[in-house]
CSV table of N, CA and C in Angstrom, one decimal:
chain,number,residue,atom,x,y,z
Z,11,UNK,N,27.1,10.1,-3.5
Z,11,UNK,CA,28.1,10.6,-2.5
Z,11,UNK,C,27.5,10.3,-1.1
Z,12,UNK,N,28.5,9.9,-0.4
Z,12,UNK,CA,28.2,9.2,0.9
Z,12,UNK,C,29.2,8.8,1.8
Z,13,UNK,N,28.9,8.7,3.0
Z,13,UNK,CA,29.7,7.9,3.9
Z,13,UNK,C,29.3,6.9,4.7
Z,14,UNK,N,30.8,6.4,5.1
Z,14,UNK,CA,30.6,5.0,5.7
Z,14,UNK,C,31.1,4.8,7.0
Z,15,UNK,N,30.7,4.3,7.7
Z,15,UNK,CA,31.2,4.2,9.7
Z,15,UNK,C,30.9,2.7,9.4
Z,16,UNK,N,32.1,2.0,9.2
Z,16,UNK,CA,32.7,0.3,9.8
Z,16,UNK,C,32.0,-0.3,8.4
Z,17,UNK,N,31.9,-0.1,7.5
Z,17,UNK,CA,31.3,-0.7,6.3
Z,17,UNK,C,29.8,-0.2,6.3
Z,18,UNK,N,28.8,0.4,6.7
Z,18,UNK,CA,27.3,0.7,7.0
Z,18,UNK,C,27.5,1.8,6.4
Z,19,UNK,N,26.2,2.5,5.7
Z,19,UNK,CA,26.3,3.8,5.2
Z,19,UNK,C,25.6,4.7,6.3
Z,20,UNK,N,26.4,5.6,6.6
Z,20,UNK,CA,26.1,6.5,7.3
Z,20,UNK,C,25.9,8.0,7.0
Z,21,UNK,N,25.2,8.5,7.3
Z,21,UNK,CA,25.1,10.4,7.3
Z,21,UNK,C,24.5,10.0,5.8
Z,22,UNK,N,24.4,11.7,5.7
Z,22,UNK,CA,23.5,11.8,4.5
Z,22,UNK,C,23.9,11.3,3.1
Z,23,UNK,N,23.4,10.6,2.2
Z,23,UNK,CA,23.8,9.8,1.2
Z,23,UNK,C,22.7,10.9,-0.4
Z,24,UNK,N,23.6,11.5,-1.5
Z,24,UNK,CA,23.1,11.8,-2.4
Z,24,UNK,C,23.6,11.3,-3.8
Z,25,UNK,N,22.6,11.5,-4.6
Z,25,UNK,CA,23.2,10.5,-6.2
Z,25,UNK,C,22.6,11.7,-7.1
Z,26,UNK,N,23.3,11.9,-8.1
Z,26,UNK,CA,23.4,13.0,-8.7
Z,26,UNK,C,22.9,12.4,-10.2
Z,27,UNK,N,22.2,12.6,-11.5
Z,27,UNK,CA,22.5,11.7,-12.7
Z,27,UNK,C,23.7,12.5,-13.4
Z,28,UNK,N,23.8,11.9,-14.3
Z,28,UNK,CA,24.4,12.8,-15.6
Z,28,UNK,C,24.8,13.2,-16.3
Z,29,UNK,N,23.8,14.1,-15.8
Z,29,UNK,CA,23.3,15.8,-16.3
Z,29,UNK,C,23.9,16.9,-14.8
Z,30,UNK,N,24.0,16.2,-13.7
Z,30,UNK,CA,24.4,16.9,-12.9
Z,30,UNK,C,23.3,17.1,-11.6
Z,31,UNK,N,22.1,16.6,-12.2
Z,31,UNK,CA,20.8,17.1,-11.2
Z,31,UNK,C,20.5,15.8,-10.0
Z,32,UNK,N,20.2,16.4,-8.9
Z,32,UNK,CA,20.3,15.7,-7.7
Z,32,UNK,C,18.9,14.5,-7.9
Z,33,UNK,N,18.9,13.5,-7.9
Z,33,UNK,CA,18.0,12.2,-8.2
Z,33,UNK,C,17.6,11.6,-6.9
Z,34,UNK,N,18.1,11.9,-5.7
Z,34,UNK,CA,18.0,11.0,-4.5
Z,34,UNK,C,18.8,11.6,-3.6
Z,35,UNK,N,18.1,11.8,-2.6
Z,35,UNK,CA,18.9,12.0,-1.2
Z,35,UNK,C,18.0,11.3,0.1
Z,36,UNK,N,18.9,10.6,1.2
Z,36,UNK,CA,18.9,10.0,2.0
Z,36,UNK,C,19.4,10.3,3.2
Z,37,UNK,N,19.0,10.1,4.4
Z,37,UNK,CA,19.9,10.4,5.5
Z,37,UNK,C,19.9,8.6,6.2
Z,38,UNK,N,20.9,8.1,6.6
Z,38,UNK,CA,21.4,6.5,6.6
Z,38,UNK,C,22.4,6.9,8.7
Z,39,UNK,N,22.2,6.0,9.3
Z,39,UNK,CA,22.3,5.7,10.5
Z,39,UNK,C,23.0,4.1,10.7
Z,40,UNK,N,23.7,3.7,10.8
Z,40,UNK,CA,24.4,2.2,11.1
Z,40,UNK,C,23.8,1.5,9.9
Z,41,UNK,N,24.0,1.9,8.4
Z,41,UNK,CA,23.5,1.0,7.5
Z,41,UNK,C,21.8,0.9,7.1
Z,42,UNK,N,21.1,1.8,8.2
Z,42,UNK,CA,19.6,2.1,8.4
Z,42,UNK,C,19.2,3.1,7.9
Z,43,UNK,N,18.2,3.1,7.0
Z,43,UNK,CA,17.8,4.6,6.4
Z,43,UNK,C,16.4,5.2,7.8
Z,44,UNK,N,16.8,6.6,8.2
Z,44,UNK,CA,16.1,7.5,9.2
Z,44,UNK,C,16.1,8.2,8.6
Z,45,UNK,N,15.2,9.3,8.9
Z,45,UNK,CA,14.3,10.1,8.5
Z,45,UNK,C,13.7,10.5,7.4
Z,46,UNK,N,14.3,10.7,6.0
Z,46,UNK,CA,13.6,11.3,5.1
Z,46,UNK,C,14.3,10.8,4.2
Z,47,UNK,N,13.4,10.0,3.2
Z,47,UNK,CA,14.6,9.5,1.8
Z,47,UNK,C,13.4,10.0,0.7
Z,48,UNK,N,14.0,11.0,-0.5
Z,48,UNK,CA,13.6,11.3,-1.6
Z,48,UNK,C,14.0,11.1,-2.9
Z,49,UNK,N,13.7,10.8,-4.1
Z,49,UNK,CA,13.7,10.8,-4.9
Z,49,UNK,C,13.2,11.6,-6.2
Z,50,UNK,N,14.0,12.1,-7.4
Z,50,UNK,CA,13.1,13.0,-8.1
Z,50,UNK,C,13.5,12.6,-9.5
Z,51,UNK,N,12.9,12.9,-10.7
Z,51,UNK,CA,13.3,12.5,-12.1
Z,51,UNK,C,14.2,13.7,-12.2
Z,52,UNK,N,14.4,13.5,-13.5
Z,52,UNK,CA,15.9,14.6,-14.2
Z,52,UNK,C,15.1,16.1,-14.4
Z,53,UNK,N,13.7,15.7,-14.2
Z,53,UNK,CA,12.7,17.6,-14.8
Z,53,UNK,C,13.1,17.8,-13.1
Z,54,UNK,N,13.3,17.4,-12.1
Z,54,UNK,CA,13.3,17.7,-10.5
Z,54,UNK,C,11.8,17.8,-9.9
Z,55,UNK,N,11.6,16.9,-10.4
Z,55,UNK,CA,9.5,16.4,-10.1
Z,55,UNK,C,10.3,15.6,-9.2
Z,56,UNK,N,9.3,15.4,-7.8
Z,56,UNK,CA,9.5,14.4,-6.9
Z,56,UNK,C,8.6,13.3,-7.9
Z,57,UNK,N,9.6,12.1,-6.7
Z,57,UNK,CA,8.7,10.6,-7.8
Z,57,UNK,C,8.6,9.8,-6.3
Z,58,UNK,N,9.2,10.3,-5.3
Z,58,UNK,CA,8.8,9.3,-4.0
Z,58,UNK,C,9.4,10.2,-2.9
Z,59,UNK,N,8.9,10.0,-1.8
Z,59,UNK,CA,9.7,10.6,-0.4
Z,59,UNK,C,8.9,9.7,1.0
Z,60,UNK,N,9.9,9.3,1.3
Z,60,UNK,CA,9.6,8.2,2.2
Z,60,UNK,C,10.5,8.7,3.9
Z,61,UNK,N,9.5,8.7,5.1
Z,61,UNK,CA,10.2,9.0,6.3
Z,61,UNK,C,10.2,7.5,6.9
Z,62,UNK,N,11.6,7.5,7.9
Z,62,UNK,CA,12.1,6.6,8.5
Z,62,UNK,C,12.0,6.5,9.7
Z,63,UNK,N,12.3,5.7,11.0
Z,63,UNK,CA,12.0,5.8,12.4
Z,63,UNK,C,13.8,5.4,12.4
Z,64,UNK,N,14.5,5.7,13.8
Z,64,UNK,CA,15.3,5.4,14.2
Z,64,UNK,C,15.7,4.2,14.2
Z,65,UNK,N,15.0,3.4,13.7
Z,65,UNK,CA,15.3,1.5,13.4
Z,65,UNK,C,15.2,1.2,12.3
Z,66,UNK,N,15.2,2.5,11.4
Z,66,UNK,CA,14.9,1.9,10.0
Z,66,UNK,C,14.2,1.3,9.5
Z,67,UNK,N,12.4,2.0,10.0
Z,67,UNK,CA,11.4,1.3,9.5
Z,67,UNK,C,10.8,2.2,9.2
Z,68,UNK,N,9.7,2.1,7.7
Z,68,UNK,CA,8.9,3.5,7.8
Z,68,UNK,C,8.2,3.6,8.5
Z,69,UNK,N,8.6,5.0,8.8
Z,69,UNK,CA,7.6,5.8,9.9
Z,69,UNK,C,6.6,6.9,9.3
Z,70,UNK,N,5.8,7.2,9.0
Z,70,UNK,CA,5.4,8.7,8.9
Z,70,UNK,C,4.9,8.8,7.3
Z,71,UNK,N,5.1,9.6,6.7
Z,71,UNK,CA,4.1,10.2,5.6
Z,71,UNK,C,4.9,9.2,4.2
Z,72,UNK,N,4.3,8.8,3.7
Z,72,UNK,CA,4.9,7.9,2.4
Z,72,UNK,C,4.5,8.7,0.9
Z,73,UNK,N,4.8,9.0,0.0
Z,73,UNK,CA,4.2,9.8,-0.9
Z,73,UNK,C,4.8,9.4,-2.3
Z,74,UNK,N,4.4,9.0,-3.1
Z,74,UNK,CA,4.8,8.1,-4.7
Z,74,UNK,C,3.8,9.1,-5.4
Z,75,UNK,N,5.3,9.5,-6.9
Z,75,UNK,CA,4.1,10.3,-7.7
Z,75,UNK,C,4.6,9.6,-9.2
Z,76,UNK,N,3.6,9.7,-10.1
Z,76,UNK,CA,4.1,9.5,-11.4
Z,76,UNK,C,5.0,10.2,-11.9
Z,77,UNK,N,5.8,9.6,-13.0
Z,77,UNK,CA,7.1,10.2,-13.8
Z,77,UNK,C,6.5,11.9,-14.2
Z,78,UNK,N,5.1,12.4,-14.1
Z,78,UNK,CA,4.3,13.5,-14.8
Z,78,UNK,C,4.7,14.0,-13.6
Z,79,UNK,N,4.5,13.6,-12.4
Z,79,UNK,CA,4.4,14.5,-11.1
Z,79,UNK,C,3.4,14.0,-10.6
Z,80,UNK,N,2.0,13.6,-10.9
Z,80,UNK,CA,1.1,13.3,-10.6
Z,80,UNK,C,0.6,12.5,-9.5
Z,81,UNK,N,-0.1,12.4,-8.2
Z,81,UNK,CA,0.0,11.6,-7.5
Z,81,UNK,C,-0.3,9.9,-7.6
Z,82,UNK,N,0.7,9.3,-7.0
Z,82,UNK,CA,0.5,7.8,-7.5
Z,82,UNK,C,0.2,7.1,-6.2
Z,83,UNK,N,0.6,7.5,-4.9
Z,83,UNK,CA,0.3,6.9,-3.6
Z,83,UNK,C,0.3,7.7,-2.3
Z,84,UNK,N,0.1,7.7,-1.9
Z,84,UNK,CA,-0.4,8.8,-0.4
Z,84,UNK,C,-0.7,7.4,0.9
Z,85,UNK,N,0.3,7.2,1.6
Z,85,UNK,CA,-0.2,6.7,3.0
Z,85,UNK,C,0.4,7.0,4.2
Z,86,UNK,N,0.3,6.3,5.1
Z,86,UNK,CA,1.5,6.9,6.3
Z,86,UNK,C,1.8,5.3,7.0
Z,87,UNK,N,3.0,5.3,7.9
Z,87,UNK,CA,3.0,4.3,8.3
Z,87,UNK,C,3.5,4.5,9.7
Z,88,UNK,N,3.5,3.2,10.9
Z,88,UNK,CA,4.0,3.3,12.4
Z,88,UNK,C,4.5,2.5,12.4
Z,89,UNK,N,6.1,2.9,12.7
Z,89,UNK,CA,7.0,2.0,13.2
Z,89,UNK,C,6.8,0.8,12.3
Z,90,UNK,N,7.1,1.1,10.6
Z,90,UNK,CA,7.3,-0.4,9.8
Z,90,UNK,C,5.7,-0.5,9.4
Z,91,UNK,N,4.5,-0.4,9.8
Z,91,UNK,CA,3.5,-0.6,9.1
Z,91,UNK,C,2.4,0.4,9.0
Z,92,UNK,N,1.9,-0.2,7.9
Z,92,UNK,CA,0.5,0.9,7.2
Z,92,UNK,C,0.0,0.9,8.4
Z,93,UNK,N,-0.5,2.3,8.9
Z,93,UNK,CA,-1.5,3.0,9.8
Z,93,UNK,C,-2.2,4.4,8.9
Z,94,UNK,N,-3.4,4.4,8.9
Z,94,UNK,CA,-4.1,5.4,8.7
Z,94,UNK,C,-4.6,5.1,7.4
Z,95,UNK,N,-5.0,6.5,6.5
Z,95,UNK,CA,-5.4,6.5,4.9
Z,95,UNK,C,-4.8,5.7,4.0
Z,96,UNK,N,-5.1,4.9,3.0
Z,96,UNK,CA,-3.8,5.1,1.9
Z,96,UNK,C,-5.1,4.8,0.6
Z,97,UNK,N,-4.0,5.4,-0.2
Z,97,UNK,CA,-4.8,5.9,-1.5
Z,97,UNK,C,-3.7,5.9,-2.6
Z,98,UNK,N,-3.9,4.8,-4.3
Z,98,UNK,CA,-3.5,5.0,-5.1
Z,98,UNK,C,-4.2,4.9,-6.2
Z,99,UNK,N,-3.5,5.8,-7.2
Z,99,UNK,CA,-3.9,6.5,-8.5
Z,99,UNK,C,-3.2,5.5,-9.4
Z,100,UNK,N,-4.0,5.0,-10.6
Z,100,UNK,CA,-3.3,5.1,-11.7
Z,100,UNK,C,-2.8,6.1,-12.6
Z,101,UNK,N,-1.1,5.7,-12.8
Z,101,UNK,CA,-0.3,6.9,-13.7
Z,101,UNK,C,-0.8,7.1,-15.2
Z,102,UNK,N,-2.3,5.8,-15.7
Z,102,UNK,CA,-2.3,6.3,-17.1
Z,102,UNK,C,-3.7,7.5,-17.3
Z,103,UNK,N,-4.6,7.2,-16.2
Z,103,UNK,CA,-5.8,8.0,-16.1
Z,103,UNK,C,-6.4,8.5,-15.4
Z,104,UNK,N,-5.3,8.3,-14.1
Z,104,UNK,CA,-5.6,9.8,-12.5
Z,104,UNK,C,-6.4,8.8,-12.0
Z,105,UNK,N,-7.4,7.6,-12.3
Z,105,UNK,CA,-8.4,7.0,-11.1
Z,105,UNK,C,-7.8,6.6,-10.5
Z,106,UNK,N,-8.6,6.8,-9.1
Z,106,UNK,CA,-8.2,6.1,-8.1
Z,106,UNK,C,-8.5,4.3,-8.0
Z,107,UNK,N,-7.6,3.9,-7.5
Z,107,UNK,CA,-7.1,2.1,-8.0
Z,107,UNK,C,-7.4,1.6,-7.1
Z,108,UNK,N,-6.9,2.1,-5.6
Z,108,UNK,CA,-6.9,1.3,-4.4
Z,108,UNK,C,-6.9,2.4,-3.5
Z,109,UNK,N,-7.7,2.2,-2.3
Z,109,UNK,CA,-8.0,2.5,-1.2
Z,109,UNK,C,-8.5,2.1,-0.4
Z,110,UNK,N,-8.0,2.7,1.2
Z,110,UNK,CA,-8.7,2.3,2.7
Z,110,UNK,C,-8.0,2.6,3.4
Z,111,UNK,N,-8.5,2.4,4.7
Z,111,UNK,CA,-7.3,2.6,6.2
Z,111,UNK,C,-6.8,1.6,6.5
Z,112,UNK,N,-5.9,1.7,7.3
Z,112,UNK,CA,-5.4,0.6,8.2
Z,112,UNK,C,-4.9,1.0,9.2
Z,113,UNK,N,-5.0,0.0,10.4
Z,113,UNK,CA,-4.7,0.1,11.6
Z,113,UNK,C,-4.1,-0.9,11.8
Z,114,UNK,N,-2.7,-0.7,12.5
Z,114,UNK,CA,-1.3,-2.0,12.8
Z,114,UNK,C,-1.1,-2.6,11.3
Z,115,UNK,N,-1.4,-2.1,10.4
Z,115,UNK,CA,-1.3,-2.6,9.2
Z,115,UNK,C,-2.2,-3.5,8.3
Z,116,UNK,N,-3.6,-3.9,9.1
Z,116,UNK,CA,-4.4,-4.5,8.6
Z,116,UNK,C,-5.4,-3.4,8.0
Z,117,UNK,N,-6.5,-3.7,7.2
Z,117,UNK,CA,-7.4,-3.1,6.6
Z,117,UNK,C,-8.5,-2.8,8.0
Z,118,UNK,N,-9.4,-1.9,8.2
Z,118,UNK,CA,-10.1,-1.6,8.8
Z,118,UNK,C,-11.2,-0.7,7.8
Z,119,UNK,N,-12.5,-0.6,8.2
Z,119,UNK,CA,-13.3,0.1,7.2
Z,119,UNK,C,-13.5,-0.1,6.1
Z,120,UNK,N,-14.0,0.8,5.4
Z,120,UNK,CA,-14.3,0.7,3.5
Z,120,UNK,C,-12.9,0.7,3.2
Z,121,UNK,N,-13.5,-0.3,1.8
Z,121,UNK,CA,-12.0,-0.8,1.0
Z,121,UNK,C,-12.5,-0.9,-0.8
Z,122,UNK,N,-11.8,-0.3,-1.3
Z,122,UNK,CA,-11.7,-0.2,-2.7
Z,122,UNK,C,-10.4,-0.9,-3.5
Z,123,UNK,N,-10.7,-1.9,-4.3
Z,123,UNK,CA,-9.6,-2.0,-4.8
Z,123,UNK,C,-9.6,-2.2,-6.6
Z,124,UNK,N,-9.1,-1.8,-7.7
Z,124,UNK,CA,-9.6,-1.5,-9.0
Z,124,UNK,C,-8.1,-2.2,-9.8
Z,125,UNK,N,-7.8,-2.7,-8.6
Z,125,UNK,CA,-6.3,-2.7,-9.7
Z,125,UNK,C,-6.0,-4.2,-10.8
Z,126,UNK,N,-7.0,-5.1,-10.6
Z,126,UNK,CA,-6.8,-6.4,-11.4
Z,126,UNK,C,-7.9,-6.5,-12.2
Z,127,UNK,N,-8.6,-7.1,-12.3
Z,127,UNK,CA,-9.5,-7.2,-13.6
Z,127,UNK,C,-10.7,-7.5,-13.1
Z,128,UNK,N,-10.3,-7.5,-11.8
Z,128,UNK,CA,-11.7,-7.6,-10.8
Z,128,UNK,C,-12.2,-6.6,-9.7
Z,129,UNK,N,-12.8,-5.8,-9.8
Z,129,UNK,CA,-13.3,-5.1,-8.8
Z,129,UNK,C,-13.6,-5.6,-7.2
Z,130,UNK,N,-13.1,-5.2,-6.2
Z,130,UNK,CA,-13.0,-6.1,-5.1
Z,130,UNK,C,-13.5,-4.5,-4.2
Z,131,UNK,N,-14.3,-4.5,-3.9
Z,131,UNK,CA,-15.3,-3.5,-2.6
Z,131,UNK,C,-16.1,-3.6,-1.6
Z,132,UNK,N,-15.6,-3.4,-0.5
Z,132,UNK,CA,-16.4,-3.7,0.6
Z,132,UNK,C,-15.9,-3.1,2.1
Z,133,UNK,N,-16.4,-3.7,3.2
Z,133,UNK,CA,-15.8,-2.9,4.5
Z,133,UNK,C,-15.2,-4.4,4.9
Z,134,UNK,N,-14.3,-3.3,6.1
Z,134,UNK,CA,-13.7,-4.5,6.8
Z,134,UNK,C,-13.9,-3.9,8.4
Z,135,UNK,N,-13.6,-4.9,9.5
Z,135,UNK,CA,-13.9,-4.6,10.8
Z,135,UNK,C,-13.2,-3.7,11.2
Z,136,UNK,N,-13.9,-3.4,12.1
Z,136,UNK,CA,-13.2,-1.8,13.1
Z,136,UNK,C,-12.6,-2.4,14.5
Z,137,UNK,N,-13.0,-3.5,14.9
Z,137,UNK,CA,-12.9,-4.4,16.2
Z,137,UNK,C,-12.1,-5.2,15.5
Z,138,UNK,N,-12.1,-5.9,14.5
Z,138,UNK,CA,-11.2,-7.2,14.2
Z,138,UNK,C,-10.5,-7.1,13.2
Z,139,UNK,N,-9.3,-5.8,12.9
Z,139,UNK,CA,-8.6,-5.6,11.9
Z,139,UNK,C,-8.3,-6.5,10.9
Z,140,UNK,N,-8.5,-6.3,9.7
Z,140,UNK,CA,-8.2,-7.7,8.7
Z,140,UNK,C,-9.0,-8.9,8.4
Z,141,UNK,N,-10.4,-8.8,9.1
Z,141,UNK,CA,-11.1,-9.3,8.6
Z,141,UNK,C,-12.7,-8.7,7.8
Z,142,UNK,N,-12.8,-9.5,7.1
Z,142,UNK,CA,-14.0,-8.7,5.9
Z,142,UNK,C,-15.2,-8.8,6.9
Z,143,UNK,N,-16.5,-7.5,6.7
Z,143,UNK,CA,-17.4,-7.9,7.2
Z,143,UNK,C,-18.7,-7.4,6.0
Z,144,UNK,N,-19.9,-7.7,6.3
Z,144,UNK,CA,-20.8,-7.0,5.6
Z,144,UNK,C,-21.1,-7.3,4.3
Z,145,UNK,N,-21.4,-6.9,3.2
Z,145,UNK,CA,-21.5,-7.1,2.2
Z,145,UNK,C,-20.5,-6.9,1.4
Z,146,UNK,N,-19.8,-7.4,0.2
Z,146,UNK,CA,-18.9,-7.4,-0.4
Z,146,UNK,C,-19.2,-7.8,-1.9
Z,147,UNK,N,-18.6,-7.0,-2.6
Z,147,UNK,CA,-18.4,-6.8,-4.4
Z,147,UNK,C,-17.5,-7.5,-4.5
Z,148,UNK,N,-17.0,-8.2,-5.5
Z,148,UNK,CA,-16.0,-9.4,-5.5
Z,148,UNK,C,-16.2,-9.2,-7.4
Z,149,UNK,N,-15.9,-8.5,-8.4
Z,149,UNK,CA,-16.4,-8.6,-9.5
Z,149,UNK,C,-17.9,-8.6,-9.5
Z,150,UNK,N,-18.6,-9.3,-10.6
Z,150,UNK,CA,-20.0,-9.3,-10.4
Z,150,UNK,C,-20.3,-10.1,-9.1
Z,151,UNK,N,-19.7,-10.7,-8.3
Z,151,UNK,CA,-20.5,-11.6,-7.0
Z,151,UNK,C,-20.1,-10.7,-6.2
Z,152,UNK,N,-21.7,-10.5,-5.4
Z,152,UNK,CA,-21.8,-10.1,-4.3
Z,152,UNK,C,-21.7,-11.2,-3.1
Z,153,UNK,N,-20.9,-10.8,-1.4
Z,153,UNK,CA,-20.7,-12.2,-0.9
Z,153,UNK,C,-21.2,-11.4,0.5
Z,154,UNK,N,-21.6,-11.8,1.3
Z,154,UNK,CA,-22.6,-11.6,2.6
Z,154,UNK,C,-21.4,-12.2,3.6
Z,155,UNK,N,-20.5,-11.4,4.2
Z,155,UNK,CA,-19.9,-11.9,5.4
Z,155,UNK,C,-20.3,-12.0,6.8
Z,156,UNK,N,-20.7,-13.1,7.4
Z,156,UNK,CA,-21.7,-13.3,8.2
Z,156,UNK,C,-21.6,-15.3,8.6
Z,157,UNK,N,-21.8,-15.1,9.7
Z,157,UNK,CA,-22.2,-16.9,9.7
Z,157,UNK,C,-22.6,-17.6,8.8
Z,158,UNK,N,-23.7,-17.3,8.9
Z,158,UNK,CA,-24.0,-17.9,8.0
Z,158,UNK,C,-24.3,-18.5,6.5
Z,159,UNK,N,-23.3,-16.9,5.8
Z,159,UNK,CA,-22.7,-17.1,4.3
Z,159,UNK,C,-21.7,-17.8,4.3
Z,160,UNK,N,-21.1,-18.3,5.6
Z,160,UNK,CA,-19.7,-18.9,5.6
Z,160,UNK,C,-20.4,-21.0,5.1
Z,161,UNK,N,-21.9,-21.0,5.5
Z,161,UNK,CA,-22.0,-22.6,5.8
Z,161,UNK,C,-23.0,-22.5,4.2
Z,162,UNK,N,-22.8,-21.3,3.8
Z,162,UNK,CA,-23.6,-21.8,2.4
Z,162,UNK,C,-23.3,-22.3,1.2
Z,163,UNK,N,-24.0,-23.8,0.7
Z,163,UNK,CA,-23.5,-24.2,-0.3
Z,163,UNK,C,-23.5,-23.6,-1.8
Z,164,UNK,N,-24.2,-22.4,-1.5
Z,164,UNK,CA,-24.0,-21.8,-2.7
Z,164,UNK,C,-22.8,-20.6,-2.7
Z,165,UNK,N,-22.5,-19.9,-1.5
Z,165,UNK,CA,-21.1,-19.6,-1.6
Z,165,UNK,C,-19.9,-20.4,-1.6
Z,166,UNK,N,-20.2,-21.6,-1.2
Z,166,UNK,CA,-18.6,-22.2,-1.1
Z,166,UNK,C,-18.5,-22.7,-2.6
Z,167,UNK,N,-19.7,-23.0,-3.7
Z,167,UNK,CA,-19.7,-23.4,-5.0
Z,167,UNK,C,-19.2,-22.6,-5.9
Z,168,UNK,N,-19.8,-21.2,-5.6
Z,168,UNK,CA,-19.3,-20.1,-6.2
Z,168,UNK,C,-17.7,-19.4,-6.1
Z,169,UNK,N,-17.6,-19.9,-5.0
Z,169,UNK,CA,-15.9,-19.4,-4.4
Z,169,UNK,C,-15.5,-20.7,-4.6
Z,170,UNK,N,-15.0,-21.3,-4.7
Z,170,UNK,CA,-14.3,-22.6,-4.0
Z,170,UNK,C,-13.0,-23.1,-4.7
Z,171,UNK,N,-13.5,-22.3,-6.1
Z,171,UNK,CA,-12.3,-22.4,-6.7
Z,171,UNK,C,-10.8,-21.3,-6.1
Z,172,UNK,N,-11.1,-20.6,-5.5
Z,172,UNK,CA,-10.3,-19.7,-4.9
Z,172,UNK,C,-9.7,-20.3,-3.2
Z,173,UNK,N,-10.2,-21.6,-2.9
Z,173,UNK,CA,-9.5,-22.2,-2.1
Z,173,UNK,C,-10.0,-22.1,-0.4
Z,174,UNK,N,-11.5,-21.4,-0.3
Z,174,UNK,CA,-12.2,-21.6,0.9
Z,174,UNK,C,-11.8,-20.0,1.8
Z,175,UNK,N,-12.6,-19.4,2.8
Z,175,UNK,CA,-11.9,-18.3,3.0
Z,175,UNK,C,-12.0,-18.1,4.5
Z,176,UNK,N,-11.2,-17.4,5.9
Z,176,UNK,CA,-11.5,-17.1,6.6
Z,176,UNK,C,-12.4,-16.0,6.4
Z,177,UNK,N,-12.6,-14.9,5.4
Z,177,UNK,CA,-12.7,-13.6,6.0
Z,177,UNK,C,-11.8,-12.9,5.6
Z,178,UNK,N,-10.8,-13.1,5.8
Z,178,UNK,CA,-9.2,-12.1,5.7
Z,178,UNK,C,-8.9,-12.0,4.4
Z,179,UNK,N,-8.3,-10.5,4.5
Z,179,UNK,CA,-8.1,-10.6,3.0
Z,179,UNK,C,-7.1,-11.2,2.5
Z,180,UNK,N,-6.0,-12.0,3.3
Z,180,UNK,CA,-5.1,-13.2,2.5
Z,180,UNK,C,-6.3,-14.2,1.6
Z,181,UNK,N,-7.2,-14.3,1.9
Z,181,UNK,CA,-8.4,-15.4,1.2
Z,181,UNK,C,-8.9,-15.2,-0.1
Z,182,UNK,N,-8.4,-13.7,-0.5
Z,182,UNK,CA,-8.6,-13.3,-2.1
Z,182,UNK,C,-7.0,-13.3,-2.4
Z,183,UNK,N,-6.4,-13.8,-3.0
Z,183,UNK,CA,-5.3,-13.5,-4.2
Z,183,UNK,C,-5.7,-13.4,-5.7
Z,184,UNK,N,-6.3,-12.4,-6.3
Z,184,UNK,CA,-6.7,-12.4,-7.5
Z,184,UNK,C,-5.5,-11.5,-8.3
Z,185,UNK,N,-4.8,-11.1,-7.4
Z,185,UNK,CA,-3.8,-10.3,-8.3
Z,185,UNK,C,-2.6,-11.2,-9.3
């Protein structure tokens, strides 16, 4: 249930299953979802709730849970991108999978990531968002971000098959 101003969905938009029980509500501005869009299963467990900015970008607190209820993502965002914490859970055994901060949307600080078959841990810059610094867990290789691990032939042997790296985490695609 919803409405429309000139073909765009407007005003509050809800979807019902069924059974009768409310699955989704939305508040919609010129075709743009603002403020608060939620979602819940048929038990009425939230499964996601996502806030909006006036342009229809996420803004503000993002929250994904499993079909159990269980938390599956926690971050926030500014105006369209990841700013601050974010943290997810796997739905089959509660660990935590991925985590770190971001600022303007890049990674900043400690970074955890569990979710592929490779363990990927390390920090990232506080001055130069999105780029790796310091020591880093890459599966079993450890990798020394630094000048001079960048001109070593025994890093570029060991990586190389991954295609050379600035630093940034575009430079790992292992997923």
């Amino acid at each position: 249930e919803g409405s429309y101003v000139l073909g765009n969905e407007d005003g509050i938009h809800k979807v019902w299953n069924e059974q009768g029980v409310l699955i989704e509500s939305s508040q919609w501005s010129n075709g743009k979802r603002v403020q608060k869009t939620q979602k819940w299963n048929s038990e009425k467990q939230l499964l996601s709730s996502y806030e909006y900015n006036s342009s229809g970008k996420k803004h503000g607190d993002t929250v994904e849970n499993c079909d159990d209820g269980s938390p599956r993502l926690q971050t926030q965002y500014s105006n369209g991108e990841r700013e601050g914490s974010y943290r997810r859970w796997s739905c089959e055994d509660g660990e935590i999978e991925k985590e770190g901060t971001y600022r303007g949307g890049l990674n900043v600080g400690p970074y955890l990531d569990r979710t592929s078959s490779t363990v990927r841990r390390g920090s990232y810059s506080e001055t130069e968002p999105g780029r790796r610094i310091g020591r880093w867990q890459i599966g079993d290789h450890k990798i020394d971000y630094n000048v001079e691990s960048f001109q070593s032939n025994e890093y570029l042997k060991v990586f190389s098959k991954f295609g050379g790296f600035t630093g940034r985490d575009e430079d790992f695609n292992l997923h």
